[in-house]
CSV table of C-alpha atoms in Angstrom, one decimal:
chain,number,residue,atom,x,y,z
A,1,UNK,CA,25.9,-50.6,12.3
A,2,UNK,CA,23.1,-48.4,12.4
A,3,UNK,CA,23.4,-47.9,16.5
A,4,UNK,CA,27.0,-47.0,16.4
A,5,UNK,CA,26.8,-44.5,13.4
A,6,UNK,CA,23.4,-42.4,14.8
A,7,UNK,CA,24.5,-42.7,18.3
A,8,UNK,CA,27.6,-40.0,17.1
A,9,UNK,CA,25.8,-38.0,15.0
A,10,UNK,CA,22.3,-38.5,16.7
A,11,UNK,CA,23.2,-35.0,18.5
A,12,UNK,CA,24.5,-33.2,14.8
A,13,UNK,CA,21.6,-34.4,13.4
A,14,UNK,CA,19.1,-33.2,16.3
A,15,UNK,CA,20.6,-29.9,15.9
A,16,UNK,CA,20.1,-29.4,12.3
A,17,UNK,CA,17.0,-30.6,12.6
A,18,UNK,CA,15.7,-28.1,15.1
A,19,UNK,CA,17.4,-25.6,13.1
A,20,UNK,CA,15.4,-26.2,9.8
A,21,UNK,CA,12.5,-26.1,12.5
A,22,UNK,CA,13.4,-22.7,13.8
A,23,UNK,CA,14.6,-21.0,10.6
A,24,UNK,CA,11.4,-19.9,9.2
A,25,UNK,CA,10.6,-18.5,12.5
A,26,UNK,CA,13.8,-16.4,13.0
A,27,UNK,CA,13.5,-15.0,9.4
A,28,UNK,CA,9.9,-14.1,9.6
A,29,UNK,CA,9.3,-10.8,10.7
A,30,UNK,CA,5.9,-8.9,10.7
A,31,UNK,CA,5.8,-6.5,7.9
A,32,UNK,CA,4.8,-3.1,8.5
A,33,UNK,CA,3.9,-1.3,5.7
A,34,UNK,CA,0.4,0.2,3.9
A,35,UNK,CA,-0.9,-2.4,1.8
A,36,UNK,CA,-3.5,-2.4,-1.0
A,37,UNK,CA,-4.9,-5.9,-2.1
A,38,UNK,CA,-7.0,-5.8,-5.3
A,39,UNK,CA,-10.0,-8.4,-4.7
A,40,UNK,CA,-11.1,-8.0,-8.6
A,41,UNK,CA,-10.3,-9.5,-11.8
A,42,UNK,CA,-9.0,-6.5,-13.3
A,43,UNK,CA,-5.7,-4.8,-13.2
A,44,UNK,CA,-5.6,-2.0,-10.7
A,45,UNK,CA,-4.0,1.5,-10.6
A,46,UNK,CA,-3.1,3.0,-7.2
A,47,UNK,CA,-2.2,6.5,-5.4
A,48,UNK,CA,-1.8,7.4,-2.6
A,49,UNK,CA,-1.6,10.6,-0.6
A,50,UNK,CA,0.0,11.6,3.4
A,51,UNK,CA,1.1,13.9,5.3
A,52,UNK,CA,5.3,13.7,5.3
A,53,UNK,CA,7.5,16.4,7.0
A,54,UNK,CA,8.2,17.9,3.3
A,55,UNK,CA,4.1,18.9,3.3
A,56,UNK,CA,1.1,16.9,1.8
A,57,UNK,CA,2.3,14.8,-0.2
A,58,UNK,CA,1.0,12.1,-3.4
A,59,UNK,CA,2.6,9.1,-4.7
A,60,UNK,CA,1.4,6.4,-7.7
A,61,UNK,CA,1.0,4.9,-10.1
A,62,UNK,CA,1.0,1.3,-8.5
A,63,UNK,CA,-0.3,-1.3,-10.9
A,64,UNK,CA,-1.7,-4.1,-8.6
A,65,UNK,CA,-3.1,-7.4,-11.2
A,66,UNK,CA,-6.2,-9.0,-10.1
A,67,UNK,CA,-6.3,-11.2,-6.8
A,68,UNK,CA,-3.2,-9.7,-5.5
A,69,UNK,CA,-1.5,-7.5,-2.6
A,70,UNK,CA,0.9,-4.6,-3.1
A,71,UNK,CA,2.7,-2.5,-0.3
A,72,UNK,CA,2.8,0.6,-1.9
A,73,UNK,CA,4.2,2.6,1.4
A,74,UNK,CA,7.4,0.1,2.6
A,75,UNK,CA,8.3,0.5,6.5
A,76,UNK,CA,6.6,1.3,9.8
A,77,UNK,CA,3.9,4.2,9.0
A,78,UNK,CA,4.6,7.7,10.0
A,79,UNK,CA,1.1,9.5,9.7
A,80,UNK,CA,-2.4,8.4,11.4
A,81,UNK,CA,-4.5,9.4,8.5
A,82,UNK,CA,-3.3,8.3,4.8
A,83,UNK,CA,-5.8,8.5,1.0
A,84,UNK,CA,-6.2,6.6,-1.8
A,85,UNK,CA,-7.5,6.4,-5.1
A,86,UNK,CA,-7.9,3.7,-7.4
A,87,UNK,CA,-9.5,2.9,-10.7
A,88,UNK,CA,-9.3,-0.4,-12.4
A,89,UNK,CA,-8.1,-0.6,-16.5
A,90,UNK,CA,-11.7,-2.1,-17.6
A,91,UNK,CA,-13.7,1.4,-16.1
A,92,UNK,CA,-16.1,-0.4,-14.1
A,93,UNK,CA,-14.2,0.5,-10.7
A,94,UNK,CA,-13.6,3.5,-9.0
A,95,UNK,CA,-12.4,4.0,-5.3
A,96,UNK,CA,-12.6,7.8,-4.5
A,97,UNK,CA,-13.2,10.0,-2.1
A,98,UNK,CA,-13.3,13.6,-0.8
A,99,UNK,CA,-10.2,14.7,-0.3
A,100,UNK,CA,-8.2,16.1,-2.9
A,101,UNK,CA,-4.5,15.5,-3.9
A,102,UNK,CA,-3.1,16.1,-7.3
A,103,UNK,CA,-1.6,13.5,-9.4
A,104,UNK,CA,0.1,13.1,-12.9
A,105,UNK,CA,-0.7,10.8,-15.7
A,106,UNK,CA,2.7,9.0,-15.1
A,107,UNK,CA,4.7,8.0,-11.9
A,108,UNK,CA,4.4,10.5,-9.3
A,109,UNK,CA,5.4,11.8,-6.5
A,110,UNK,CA,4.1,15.4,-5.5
A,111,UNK,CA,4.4,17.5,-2.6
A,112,UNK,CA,1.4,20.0,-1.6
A,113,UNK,CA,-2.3,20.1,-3.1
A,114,UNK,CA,-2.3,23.2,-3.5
A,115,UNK,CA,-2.8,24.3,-7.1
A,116,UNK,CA,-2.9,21.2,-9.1
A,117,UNK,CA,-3.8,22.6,-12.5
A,118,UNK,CA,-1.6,25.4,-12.3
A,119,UNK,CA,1.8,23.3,-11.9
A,120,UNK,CA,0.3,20.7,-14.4
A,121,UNK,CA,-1.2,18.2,-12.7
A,122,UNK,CA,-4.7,16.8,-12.5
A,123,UNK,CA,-6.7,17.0,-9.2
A,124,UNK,CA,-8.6,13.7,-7.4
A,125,UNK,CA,-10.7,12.8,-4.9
A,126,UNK,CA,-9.3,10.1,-2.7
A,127,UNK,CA,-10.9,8.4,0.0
A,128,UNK,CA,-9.3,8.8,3.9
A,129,UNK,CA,-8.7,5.8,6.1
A,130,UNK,CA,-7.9,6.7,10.0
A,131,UNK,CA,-5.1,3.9,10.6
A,132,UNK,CA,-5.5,4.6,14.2
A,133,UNK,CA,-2.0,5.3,14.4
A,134,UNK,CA,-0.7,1.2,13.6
A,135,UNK,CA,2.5,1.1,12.1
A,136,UNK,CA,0.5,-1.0,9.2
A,137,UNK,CA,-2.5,-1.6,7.4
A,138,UNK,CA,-4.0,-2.9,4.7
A,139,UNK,CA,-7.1,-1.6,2.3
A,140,UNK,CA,-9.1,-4.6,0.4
A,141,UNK,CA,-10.6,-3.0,-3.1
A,142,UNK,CA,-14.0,-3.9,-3.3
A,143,UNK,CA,-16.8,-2.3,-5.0
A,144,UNK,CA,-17.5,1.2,-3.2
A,145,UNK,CA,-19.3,4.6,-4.1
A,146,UNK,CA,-17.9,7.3,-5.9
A,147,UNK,CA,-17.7,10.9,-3.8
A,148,UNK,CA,-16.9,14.4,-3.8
A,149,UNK,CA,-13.9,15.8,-3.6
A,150,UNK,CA,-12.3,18.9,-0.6
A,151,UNK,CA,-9.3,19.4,-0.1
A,152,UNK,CA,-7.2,18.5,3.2
């Protein structure tokens, strides 16, 4: 009984099988997109700043929890060079740098860096990372120095 019900659906069953094999292959897809993973134990808040065809431009806030990853630019990246600042909720960490962009105290997203107070907006230093020109990548928050702050 066994023999004469596999030996007809042997070949339906070998093919489903090797589907639920190849599945997860065909759907996973390398992700390209600027990533920030937050390797404290503290909630995290993100911006970040690149050049778009609109000008210099800033986005944020991103809240990334503890122990986790965020993409916080979606798709293939467009610019080489892109900043970021971060600062965690307890005010133990700070990830700055020298270049300034403005930002706001609430979602953002601001185009040019060119007077910040002026339009109402705060200025920051963020920190530059040379992505080489990859269409992704991916900065790990660990504890780093404070800097001073120019403007791109």
């Amino acid at each position: 009984m066994l023999a004469g019900r596999g030996g007809r659906s042997a070949p339906l069953a070998l093919a489903c099988l090797g589907f639920l094999f190849a599945a997860p292959l065909l759907s996973t897809e390398a992700k390209a997109d600027f990533r920030v993973c937050n390797g404290t134990q503290s909630l995290v808040g993100v911006a970040v700043g690149y050049r778009a065809e609109t000008g210099w431009t800033t986005e944020g806030w991103w809240q990334i929890p503890a122990t986790t990853c965020k993409s916080v630019i979606k798709g293939p990246l467009s610019s080489r060079y892109y900043y970021l600042y971060a600062e965690d909720q307890d005010g133990r960490g700070l990830w700055a740098g020298n270049v300034n962009f403005c930002v706001a105290d609430r979602e953002f997203k601001i185009v040019d860096v060119k007077d910040c107070f002026a339009r109402g907006f705060q200025k920051l230093g963020f920190r530059e990372y040379d992505t080489g020109e990859q269409g992704s990548w991916m900065v790990q928050l660990t504890e780093a120095p404070r800097g001073e702050a120019t403007t791109p």
